[in-house]
Amino acid sequence: MDYQDIIKDWKNNKFKPLYWLEGEEDFFIDQVVNYAEHNLLSEADKGFNLTVLYGKDTDWATIINACRRYPMFAERQVVILKEAQAMRDLLKIEPYIDKPLESTVFVVAHKQGKLDGRSKMAKLVKERGVMLSTKKLYDNQIPQWAEAYVRSQGLAISEKACVMLADHIGNDLSRIANEIEKLMVNLPQGKKIDESDIEKYVGISKEYNVFELQNAIGQMDMTRAMRIVRYFSANPKAAPIQVVIPSLYGYFSKINLLFGAKGGEKEMAAALGVHPFFLKDYMSAARNFGPNGTERAILLLAQYNLRSIGIGDAGNEDGELMKEMVYRILRP
């Protein structure tokens, strides 16, 4: 069960007495908690039947007492424990987990950590309620997730705009969601989000971004690549070297996979973890660099990554390092 399934059940008036939300991805946990806090009870019922507690400020007895109360003038009450990972005696709520009250919806947000799956507590949670265990998405999963999130909000987005958004923000799902909400406010209903919208409302240049640098390098276009790098050098916040190097490393690592990939375009795109729309760009880059050139680029990126943190470098500015790195990748 993922976070959307939980919310869907709630919308259909299906409730369990316990929801344990844990793991590495705060965004999924926050989505469930926010819905529970703001949508499970009417405004009139919240005053008597909504209790929000914080792990660092509460104890096990307070939680159990809150959960064992019966709802007042309502079908159910909602008890939310936020920041459960900060609670020292959290495991002492085990007796309540074993015998929860059906009229209480108890939501526990335990971020950046998980229960030991072999423990009695974990087994009780799974038997008595719902456990949502989250993990960070890989970088190559972000564009697909962003596209699905946009679609869930009733909008559409172009593949390139989606990749621009993911490359610029990374795997911070909350930030991506916030930027998408900003686009929703500013764009007319039914408008498909494109690169121009990303440039205007998110602040990412459609010509000067890491995605376009990858494309220029893959096409062996020295003039365009150096123009983009000079822009980065003059505008360090647009794409710092600490963002550019991992992005290019991932790019060449995907190209390297092509040399051993088999099957049709769909299978190769899946092997690379990219949208099939972009496969032709990777295949073109693979032809341009070949296996040796690709391996050389990966080694250069590893070398410049060390230099960017001061190992084996005399203190060159990041912008100068980036220019030198891109020039050497394109001029063996």
mmCIF file of C-alpha atoms in Angstrom:
data_model
loop_
_atom_site.group_PDB
_atom_site.id
_atom_site.type_symbol
_atom_site.label_atom_id
_atom_site.label_comp_id
_atom_site.label_asym_id
_atom_site.label_seq_id
_atom_site.Cartn_x
_atom_site.Cartn_y
_atom_site.Cartn_z
ATOM 1 C CA MET A 1 0.000 0.000 0.000
ATOM 2 C CA ASP A 2 1.376 3.434 -0.904
ATOM 3 C CA TYR A 3 0.386 6.833 0.464
ATOM 4 C CA GLN A 4 -2.222 7.403 -2.244
ATOM 5 C CA ASP A 5 -3.943 4.107 -1.385
ATOM 6 C CA ILE A 6 -4.303 5.196 2.233
ATOM 7 C CA ILE A 7 -5.846 8.526 1.232
ATOM 8 C CA LYS A 8 -8.101 6.773 -1.283
ATOM 9 C CA ASP A 9 -9.393 4.429 1.439
ATOM 10 C CA TRP A 10 -10.105 7.394 3.697
ATOM 11 C CA LYS A 11 -12.020 9.144 0.935
ATOM 12 C CA ASN A 12 -14.084 5.950 0.601
ATOM 13 C CA ASN A 13 -14.742 5.963 4.356
ATOM 14 C CA LYS A 14 -12.532 2.928 5.013
ATOM 15 C CA PHE A 15 -10.519 3.211 8.226
ATOM 16 C CA LYS A 16 -8.089 1.156 10.271
ATOM 17 C CA PRO A 17 -7.368 2.024 13.905
ATOM 18 C CA LEU A 18 -3.628 2.501 13.243
ATOM 19 C CA TYR A 19 -1.438 3.961 10.473
ATOM 20 C CA TRP A 20 2.301 3.714 11.004
ATOM 21 C CA LEU A 21 4.225 5.884 8.536
ATOM 22 C CA GLU A 22 7.983 5.392 8.495
ATOM 23 C CA GLY A 23 11.098 5.620 6.367
ATOM 24 C CA GLU A 24 13.315 7.967 4.411
ATOM 25 C CA GLU A 25 10.917 9.930 2.192
ATOM 26 C CA ASP A 26 9.284 12.671 4.222
ATOM 27 C CA PHE A 27 7.036 13.803 1.360
ATOM 28 C CA PHE A 28 4.917 10.622 1.337
ATOM 29 C CA ILE A 29 4.577 10.694 5.118
ATOM 30 C CA ASP A 30 3.630 14.388 5.116
ATOM 31 C CA GLN A 31 0.946 13.832 2.480
ATOM 32 C CA VAL A 32 -0.836 11.268 4.651
ATOM 33 C CA VAL A 33 -0.425 13.267 7.877
ATOM 34 C CA ASN A 34 -1.673 16.496 6.282
ATOM 35 C CA TYR A 35 -4.731 14.744 4.881
ATOM 36 C CA ALA A 36 -5.500 13.149 8.247
ATOM 37 C CA GLU A 37 -5.141 16.455 10.058
ATOM 38 C CA HIS A 38 -7.210 18.550 7.682
ATOM 39 C CA ASN A 39 -9.703 16.225 6.001
ATOM 40 C CA LEU A 40 -10.746 13.312 8.203
ATOM 41 C CA LEU A 41 -12.918 15.429 10.482
ATOM 42 C CA SER A 42 -15.272 18.298 9.829
ATOM 43 C CA GLU A 43 -14.315 21.704 11.184
ATOM 44 C CA ALA A 44 -16.983 21.343 13.875
ATOM 45 C CA ASP A 45 -15.609 17.964 15.000
ATOM 46 C CA LYS A 46 -11.932 18.953 15.090
ATOM 47 C CA GLY A 47 -12.259 20.946 18.294
ATOM 48 C CA PHE A 48 -13.256 17.867 20.327
ATOM 49 C CA ASN A 49 -11.869 14.968 18.309
ATOM 50 C CA LEU A 50 -8.505 15.966 16.813
ATOM 51 C CA THR A 51 -5.352 15.573 18.915
ATOM 52 C CA VAL A 52 -1.914 16.407 17.478
ATOM 53 C CA LEU A 53 1.120 15.444 19.556
ATOM 54 C CA TYR A 54 4.877 15.753 18.951
ATOM 55 C CA GLY A 55 7.358 13.060 19.919
ATOM 56 C CA LYS A 56 9.832 15.407 21.593
ATOM 57 C CA ASP A 57 7.110 17.000 23.751
ATOM 58 C CA THR A 58 5.004 14.019 24.815
ATOM 59 C CA ASP A 59 5.233 10.619 26.524
ATOM 60 C CA TRP A 60 3.712 7.183 26.134
ATOM 61 C CA ALA A 61 1.060 7.678 28.828
ATOM 62 C CA THR A 62 -0.267 10.870 27.210
ATOM 63 C CA ILE A 63 -0.519 9.114 23.854
ATOM 64 C CA ILE A 64 -2.314 6.056 25.195
ATOM 65 C CA ASN A 65 -4.760 8.188 27.192
ATOM 66 C CA ALA A 66 -5.523 10.280 24.102
ATOM 67 C CA CYS A 67 -6.068 7.202 21.948
ATOM 68 C CA ARG A 68 -8.317 5.472 24.484
ATOM 69 C CA ARG A 69 -10.758 8.369 24.714
ATOM 70 C CA TYR A 70 -14.058 7.928 22.946
ATOM 71 C CA PRO A 71 -15.078 10.489 20.309
ATOM 72 C CA MET A 72 -17.436 13.266 21.352
ATOM 73 C CA PHE A 73 -20.545 13.765 19.203
ATOM 74 C CA ALA A 74 -18.805 12.070 16.261
ATOM 75 C CA GLU A 75 -18.209 8.654 14.734
ATOM 76 C CA ARG A 76 -14.437 8.740 15.283
ATOM 77 C CA GLN A 77 -11.568 10.740 16.712
ATOM 78 C CA VAL A 78 -8.138 11.301 15.127
ATOM 79 C CA VAL A 79 -4.874 11.222 17.082
ATOM 80 C CA ILE A 80 -1.684 12.185 15.226
ATOM 81 C CA LEU A 81 1.810 11.657 16.589
ATOM 82 C CA LYS A 82 4.338 13.721 14.626
ATOM 83 C CA GLU A 83 8.120 13.326 14.912
ATOM 84 C CA ALA A 84 7.699 9.951 16.610
ATOM 85 C CA GLN A 85 11.396 9.238 16.016
ATOM 86 C CA ALA A 86 12.222 11.887 18.662
ATOM 87 C CA MET A 87 10.268 10.083 21.387
ATOM 88 C CA ARG A 88 12.490 8.138 23.792
ATOM 89 C CA ASP A 89 9.808 5.823 25.196
ATOM 90 C CA LEU A 90 7.946 5.206 21.951
ATOM 91 C CA LEU A 91 7.989 1.416 22.334
ATOM 92 C CA LYS A 92 5.936 1.744 25.538
ATOM 93 C CA ILE A 93 2.818 2.389 23.450
ATOM 94 C CA GLU A 94 2.971 -1.274 22.425
ATOM 95 C CA PRO A 95 0.067 -2.319 24.709
ATOM 96 C CA TYR A 96 -2.213 0.128 22.893
ATOM 97 C CA ILE A 97 -0.990 -1.069 19.481
ATOM 98 C CA ASP A 98 -1.932 -4.588 20.569
ATOM 99 C CA LYS A 99 -5.488 -3.532 21.494
ATOM 100 C CA PRO A 100 -6.356 -0.321 19.618
ATOM 101 C CA LEU A 101 -9.730 1.393 19.899
ATOM 102 C CA GLU A 102 -11.748 1.040 16.687
ATOM 103 C CA SER A 103 -13.225 4.521 17.038
ATOM 104 C CA THR A 104 -9.743 6.112 17.086
ATOM 105 C CA VAL A 105 -7.695 6.710 13.940
ATOM 106 C CA PHE A 106 -4.133 6.799 15.283
ATOM 107 C CA VAL A 107 -1.543 8.119 12.792
ATOM 108 C CA VAL A 108 2.143 7.815 13.673
ATOM 109 C CA ALA A 109 4.748 9.724 11.604
ATOM 110 C CA HIS A 110 8.156 8.136 12.206
ATOM 111 C CA LYS A 111 10.564 9.840 9.789
ATOM 112 C CA GLN A 112 14.110 8.892 8.818
ATOM 113 C CA GLY A 113 13.962 5.497 10.431
ATOM 114 C CA LYS A 114 12.120 2.195 10.579
ATOM 115 C CA LEU A 115 10.983 -0.323 13.133
ATOM 116 C CA ASP A 116 12.962 -3.531 13.257
ATOM 117 C CA GLY A 117 10.808 -5.796 11.095
ATOM 118 C CA ARG A 118 11.543 -8.729 13.425
ATOM 119 C CA SER A 119 10.316 -6.908 16.528
ATOM 120 C CA LYS A 120 7.015 -7.573 18.248
ATOM 121 C CA MET A 121 6.014 -3.938 17.704
ATOM 122 C CA ALA A 122 6.455 -4.195 13.918
ATOM 123 C CA LYS A 123 4.450 -7.402 13.779
ATOM 124 C CA LEU A 124 1.646 -5.864 15.842
ATOM 125 C CA VAL A 125 1.520 -2.770 13.614
ATOM 126 C CA LYS A 126 1.105 -4.951 10.512
ATOM 127 C CA GLU A 127 -1.556 -7.115 12.181
ATOM 128 C CA ARG A 128 -3.620 -4.313 13.716
ATOM 129 C CA GLY A 129 -3.267 -1.537 11.171
ATOM 130 C CA VAL A 130 -1.427 -0.263 8.111
ATOM 131 C CA MET A 131 2.330 0.233 7.803
ATOM 132 C CA LEU A 132 3.633 2.598 5.126
ATOM 133 C CA SER A 133 7.378 2.159 4.712
ATOM 134 C CA THR A 134 8.897 4.815 2.449
ATOM 135 C CA LYS A 135 12.248 5.182 0.730
ATOM 136 C CA LYS A 136 13.938 7.846 -1.349
ATOM 137 C CA LEU A 137 13.421 7.610 -5.080
ATOM 138 C CA TYR A 138 16.469 7.135 -7.289
ATOM 139 C CA ASP A 139 17.388 10.107 -9.449
ATOM 140 C CA ASN A 140 16.295 8.312 -12.608
ATOM 141 C CA GLN A 141 12.829 7.774 -11.075
ATOM 142 C CA ILE A 142 12.203 11.458 -10.400
ATOM 143 C CA PRO A 143 11.034 12.561 -13.891
ATOM 144 C CA GLN A 144 8.500 9.706 -14.034
ATOM 145 C CA TRP A 145 7.281 10.525 -10.512
ATOM 146 C CA ALA A 146 6.986 14.243 -11.362
ATOM 147 C CA GLU A 147 5.020 13.430 -14.503
ATOM 148 C CA ALA A 148 2.647 11.197 -12.521
ATOM 149 C CA TYR A 149 2.245 13.861 -9.825
ATOM 150 C CA VAL A 150 1.419 16.509 -12.430
ATOM 151 C CA ARG A 151 -1.135 14.142 -13.950
ATOM 152 C CA SER A 152 -2.693 13.515 -10.519
ATOM 153 C CA GLN A 153 -3.249 17.278 -10.249
ATOM 154 C CA GLY A 154 -5.163 17.327 -13.525
ATOM 155 C CA LEU A 155 -2.340 18.791 -15.633
ATOM 156 C CA ALA A 156 0.076 17.530 -18.268
ATOM 157 C CA ILE A 157 3.785 18.233 -18.731
ATOM 158 C CA SER A 158 6.186 17.741 -21.633
ATOM 159 C CA GLU A 159 8.978 15.196 -21.232
ATOM 160 C CA LYS A 160 11.683 17.838 -21.550
ATOM 161 C CA ALA A 161 10.036 20.150 -19.015
ATOM 162 C CA CYS A 162 9.772 17.234 -16.606
ATOM 163 C CA VAL A 163 13.474 16.395 -16.942
ATOM 164 C CA MET A 164 14.415 20.075 -16.512
ATOM 165 C CA LEU A 165 12.437 20.203 -13.282
ATOM 166 C CA ALA A 166 13.974 16.986 -11.956
ATOM 167 C CA ASP A 167 17.539 17.911 -12.940
ATOM 168 C CA HIS A 168 17.268 21.327 -11.328
ATOM 169 C CA ILE A 169 15.686 20.256 -8.033
ATOM 170 C CA GLY A 170 16.940 16.697 -7.626
ATOM 171 C CA ASN A 171 15.061 14.184 -5.482
ATOM 172 C CA ASP A 172 13.473 16.706 -3.116
ATOM 173 C CA LEU A 173 9.862 15.711 -3.762
ATOM 174 C CA SER A 174 8.436 18.430 -1.541
ATOM 175 C CA ARG A 175 10.196 21.134 -3.553
ATOM 176 C CA ILE A 176 9.085 19.577 -6.841
ATOM 177 C CA ALA A 177 5.486 19.446 -5.574
ATOM 178 C CA ASN A 178 5.701 23.091 -4.459
ATOM 179 C CA GLU A 179 6.958 24.164 -7.887
ATOM 180 C CA ILE A 180 4.170 22.206 -9.583
ATOM 181 C CA GLU A 181 1.609 23.909 -7.329
ATOM 182 C CA LYS A 182 3.110 27.262 -8.307
ATOM 183 C CA LEU A 183 2.637 26.323 -11.977
ATOM 184 C CA MET A 184 -0.960 25.284 -11.292
ATOM 185 C CA VAL A 185 -1.718 28.701 -9.818
ATOM 186 C CA ASN A 186 -0.170 30.600 -12.721
ATOM 187 C CA LEU A 187 -1.227 28.537 -15.742
ATOM 188 C CA PRO A 188 -4.679 28.355 -17.301
ATOM 189 C CA GLN A 189 -6.632 25.164 -16.709
ATOM 190 C CA GLY A 190 -5.795 22.486 -19.264
ATOM 191 C CA LYS A 191 -2.461 24.049 -20.244
ATOM 192 C CA LYS A 192 0.348 21.544 -20.854
ATOM 193 C CA ILE A 193 3.454 22.604 -18.940
ATOM 194 C CA ASP A 194 6.402 23.146 -21.285
ATOM 195 C CA GLU A 195 9.998 24.407 -21.062
ATOM 196 C CA SER A 196 8.903 28.044 -21.333
ATOM 197 C CA ASP A 197 6.653 27.650 -18.298
ATOM 198 C CA ILE A 198 9.508 26.096 -16.318
ATOM 199 C CA GLU A 199 11.771 28.972 -17.308
ATOM 200 C CA LYS A 200 9.205 31.632 -16.416
ATOM 201 C CA TYR A 201 7.733 30.321 -13.166
ATOM 202 C CA VAL A 202 10.427 28.030 -11.722
ATOM 203 C CA GLY A 203 13.408 30.118 -12.764
ATOM 204 C CA ILE A 204 15.289 27.507 -14.797
ATOM 205 C CA SER A 205 16.672 28.713 -18.102
ATOM 206 C CA LYS A 206 15.475 26.508 -20.963
ATOM 207 C CA GLU A 207 18.798 27.084 -22.743
ATOM 208 C CA TYR A 208 21.247 27.115 -19.833
ATOM 209 C CA ASN A 209 20.681 24.081 -17.633
ATOM 210 C CA VAL A 210 22.373 20.762 -16.929
ATOM 211 C CA PHE A 211 20.042 18.917 -19.293
ATOM 212 C CA GLU A 212 21.091 21.160 -22.192
ATOM 213 C CA LEU A 213 24.767 20.767 -21.229
ATOM 214 C CA GLN A 214 24.406 16.996 -21.395
ATOM 215 C CA ASN A 215 22.742 17.317 -24.772
ATOM 216 C CA ALA A 216 25.501 19.591 -26.123
ATOM 217 C CA ILE A 217 28.235 17.253 -24.892
ATOM 218 C CA GLY A 218 26.439 14.212 -26.296
ATOM 219 C CA GLN A 219 26.310 15.924 -29.689
ATOM 220 C CA MET A 220 29.991 16.892 -29.394
ATOM 221 C CA ASP A 221 28.950 20.525 -29.775
ATOM 222 C CA MET A 222 31.895 22.307 -28.167
ATOM 223 C CA THR A 223 30.603 25.820 -28.914
ATOM 224 C CA ARG A 224 27.236 25.292 -27.243
ATOM 225 C CA ALA A 225 28.681 23.320 -24.331
ATOM 226 C CA MET A 226 31.222 26.024 -23.514
ATOM 227 C CA ARG A 227 28.564 28.734 -23.829
ATOM 228 C CA ILE A 228 26.453 26.923 -21.231
ATOM 229 C CA VAL A 229 29.462 26.392 -18.945
ATOM 230 C CA ARG A 230 30.379 30.086 -19.174
ATOM 231 C CA TYR A 231 26.808 30.895 -18.115
ATOM 232 C CA PHE A 232 27.154 28.535 -15.142
ATOM 233 C CA SER A 233 30.459 30.155 -14.250
ATOM 234 C CA ALA A 234 28.888 33.635 -14.285
ATOM 235 C CA ASN A 235 25.772 32.398 -12.429
ATOM 236 C CA PRO A 236 27.035 29.881 -9.833
ATOM 237 C CA LYS A 237 23.573 29.291 -8.332
ATOM 238 C CA ALA A 238 22.189 28.155 -11.707
ATOM 239 C CA ALA A 239 24.256 24.964 -11.674
ATOM 240 C CA PRO A 240 27.163 24.649 -9.207
ATOM 241 C CA ILE A 241 29.907 22.186 -10.069
ATOM 242 C CA GLN A 242 28.694 19.919 -7.226
ATOM 243 C CA VAL A 243 25.455 19.490 -9.220
ATOM 244 C CA VAL A 244 26.997 19.362 -12.709
ATOM 245 C CA ILE A 245 29.538 16.600 -12.037
ATOM 246 C CA PRO A 246 27.090 14.013 -10.548
ATOM 247 C CA SER A 247 24.622 14.792 -13.319
ATOM 248 C CA LEU A 248 27.223 14.242 -16.053
ATOM 249 C CA TYR A 249 28.505 11.146 -14.267
ATOM 250 C CA GLY A 250 24.995 9.687 -14.291
ATOM 251 C CA TYR A 251 24.621 10.678 -17.945
ATOM 252 C CA PHE A 252 27.800 8.888 -19.065
ATOM 253 C CA SER A 253 27.034 5.905 -16.841
ATOM 254 C CA LYS A 254 23.751 5.479 -18.726
ATOM 255 C CA ILE A 255 25.568 5.811 -22.064
ATOM 256 C CA ASN A 256 27.995 3.123 -20.907
ATOM 257 C CA LEU A 257 25.098 0.750 -20.239
ATOM 258 C CA LEU A 258 24.076 0.971 -23.892
ATOM 259 C CA PHE A 259 27.178 -0.878 -25.029
ATOM 260 C CA GLY A 260 25.911 -4.030 -23.347
ATOM 261 C CA ALA A 261 22.169 -3.447 -23.665
ATOM 262 C CA LYS A 262 20.018 -5.833 -25.676
ATOM 263 C CA GLY A 263 16.470 -5.764 -26.990
ATOM 264 C CA GLY A 264 14.352 -3.062 -28.565
ATOM 265 C CA GLU A 265 14.089 0.603 -27.692
ATOM 266 C CA LYS A 266 11.606 -0.016 -24.900
ATOM 267 C CA GLU A 267 13.904 -2.558 -23.224
ATOM 268 C CA MET A 268 16.973 -0.354 -23.627
ATOM 269 C CA ALA A 269 15.175 2.682 -22.186
ATOM 270 C CA ALA A 270 14.120 0.546 -19.211
ATOM 271 C CA ALA A 271 17.715 -0.669 -18.735
ATOM 272 C CA LEU A 272 18.920 2.939 -18.647
ATOM 273 C CA GLY A 273 16.042 4.117 -16.477
ATOM 274 C CA VAL A 274 15.109 6.914 -18.900
ATOM 275 C CA HIS A 275 11.960 7.886 -20.761
ATOM 276 C CA PRO A 276 11.910 6.264 -24.243
ATOM 277 C CA PHE A 277 11.532 9.791 -25.663
ATOM 278 C CA PHE A 278 15.182 10.505 -24.741
ATOM 279 C CA LEU A 279 16.702 7.182 -25.812
ATOM 280 C CA LYS A 280 17.724 8.471 -29.239
ATOM 281 C CA ASP A 281 19.837 11.193 -27.590
ATOM 282 C CA TYR A 282 21.701 8.613 -25.516
ATOM 283 C CA MET A 283 22.213 6.366 -28.536
ATOM 284 C CA SER A 284 23.596 9.303 -30.529
ATOM 285 C CA ALA A 285 26.005 10.148 -27.706
ATOM 286 C CA ALA A 286 27.086 6.495 -27.512
ATOM 287 C CA ARG A 287 27.952 6.563 -31.221
ATOM 288 C CA ASN A 288 29.851 9.836 -30.819
ATOM 289 C CA PHE A 289 31.938 8.771 -27.816
ATOM 290 C CA GLY A 290 32.196 5.015 -28.234
ATOM 291 C CA PRO A 291 33.123 2.709 -25.326
ATOM 292 C CA ASN A 292 36.622 4.163 -24.855
ATOM 293 C CA GLY A 293 35.508 7.795 -24.975
ATOM 294 C CA THR A 294 32.686 7.090 -22.538
ATOM 295 C CA GLU A 295 35.004 5.363 -20.064
ATOM 296 C CA ARG A 296 37.491 8.224 -20.391
ATOM 297 C CA ALA A 297 34.738 10.776 -19.645
ATOM 298 C CA ILE A 298 33.697 8.857 -16.519
ATOM 299 C CA LEU A 299 37.294 8.772 -15.269
ATOM 300 C CA LEU A 300 37.702 12.503 -15.942
ATOM 301 C CA LEU A 301 34.524 13.266 -13.994
ATOM 302 C CA ALA A 302 35.828 11.254 -11.034
ATOM 303 C CA GLN A 303 39.096 13.194 -11.209
ATOM 304 C CA TYR A 304 37.385 16.587 -11.343
ATOM 305 C CA ASN A 305 35.045 15.601 -8.542
ATOM 306 C CA LEU A 306 38.098 15.208 -6.295
ATOM 307 C CA ARG A 307 39.571 18.480 -7.536
ATOM 308 C CA SER A 308 36.287 20.290 -6.830
ATOM 309 C CA ILE A 309 36.653 19.438 -3.117
ATOM 310 C CA GLY A 310 40.310 20.480 -3.021
ATOM 311 C CA ILE A 311 42.047 17.135 -3.536
ATOM 312 C CA GLY A 312 44.892 17.450 -6.047
ATOM 313 C CA ASP A 313 43.982 21.011 -6.998
ATOM 314 C CA ALA A 314 45.767 24.275 -6.323
ATOM 315 C CA GLY A 315 42.592 26.208 -5.626
ATOM 316 C CA ASN A 316 41.061 26.861 -9.044
ATOM 317 C CA GLU A 317 37.637 28.503 -9.122
ATOM 318 C CA ASP A 318 34.742 26.123 -9.734
ATOM 319 C CA GLY A 319 33.875 27.872 -12.991
ATOM 320 C CA GLU A 320 37.385 27.409 -14.357
ATOM 321 C CA LEU A 321 37.430 23.760 -13.303
ATOM 322 C CA MET A 322 34.118 23.212 -15.090
ATOM 323 C CA LYS A 323 35.376 24.812 -18.311
ATOM 324 C CA GLU A 324 38.555 22.723 -18.239
ATOM 325 C CA MET A 325 36.601 19.535 -17.493
ATOM 326 C CA VAL A 326 34.126 19.970 -20.343
ATOM 327 C CA TYR A 327 36.905 20.920 -22.781
ATOM 328 C CA ARG A 328 38.886 17.785 -21.909
ATOM 329 C CA ILE A 329 35.799 15.567 -22.230
ATOM 330 C CA LEU A 330 35.159 16.899 -25.722
ATOM 331 C CA ARG A 331 38.801 17.167 -26.844
ATOM 332 C CA PRO A 332 40.650 13.908 -26.049
#
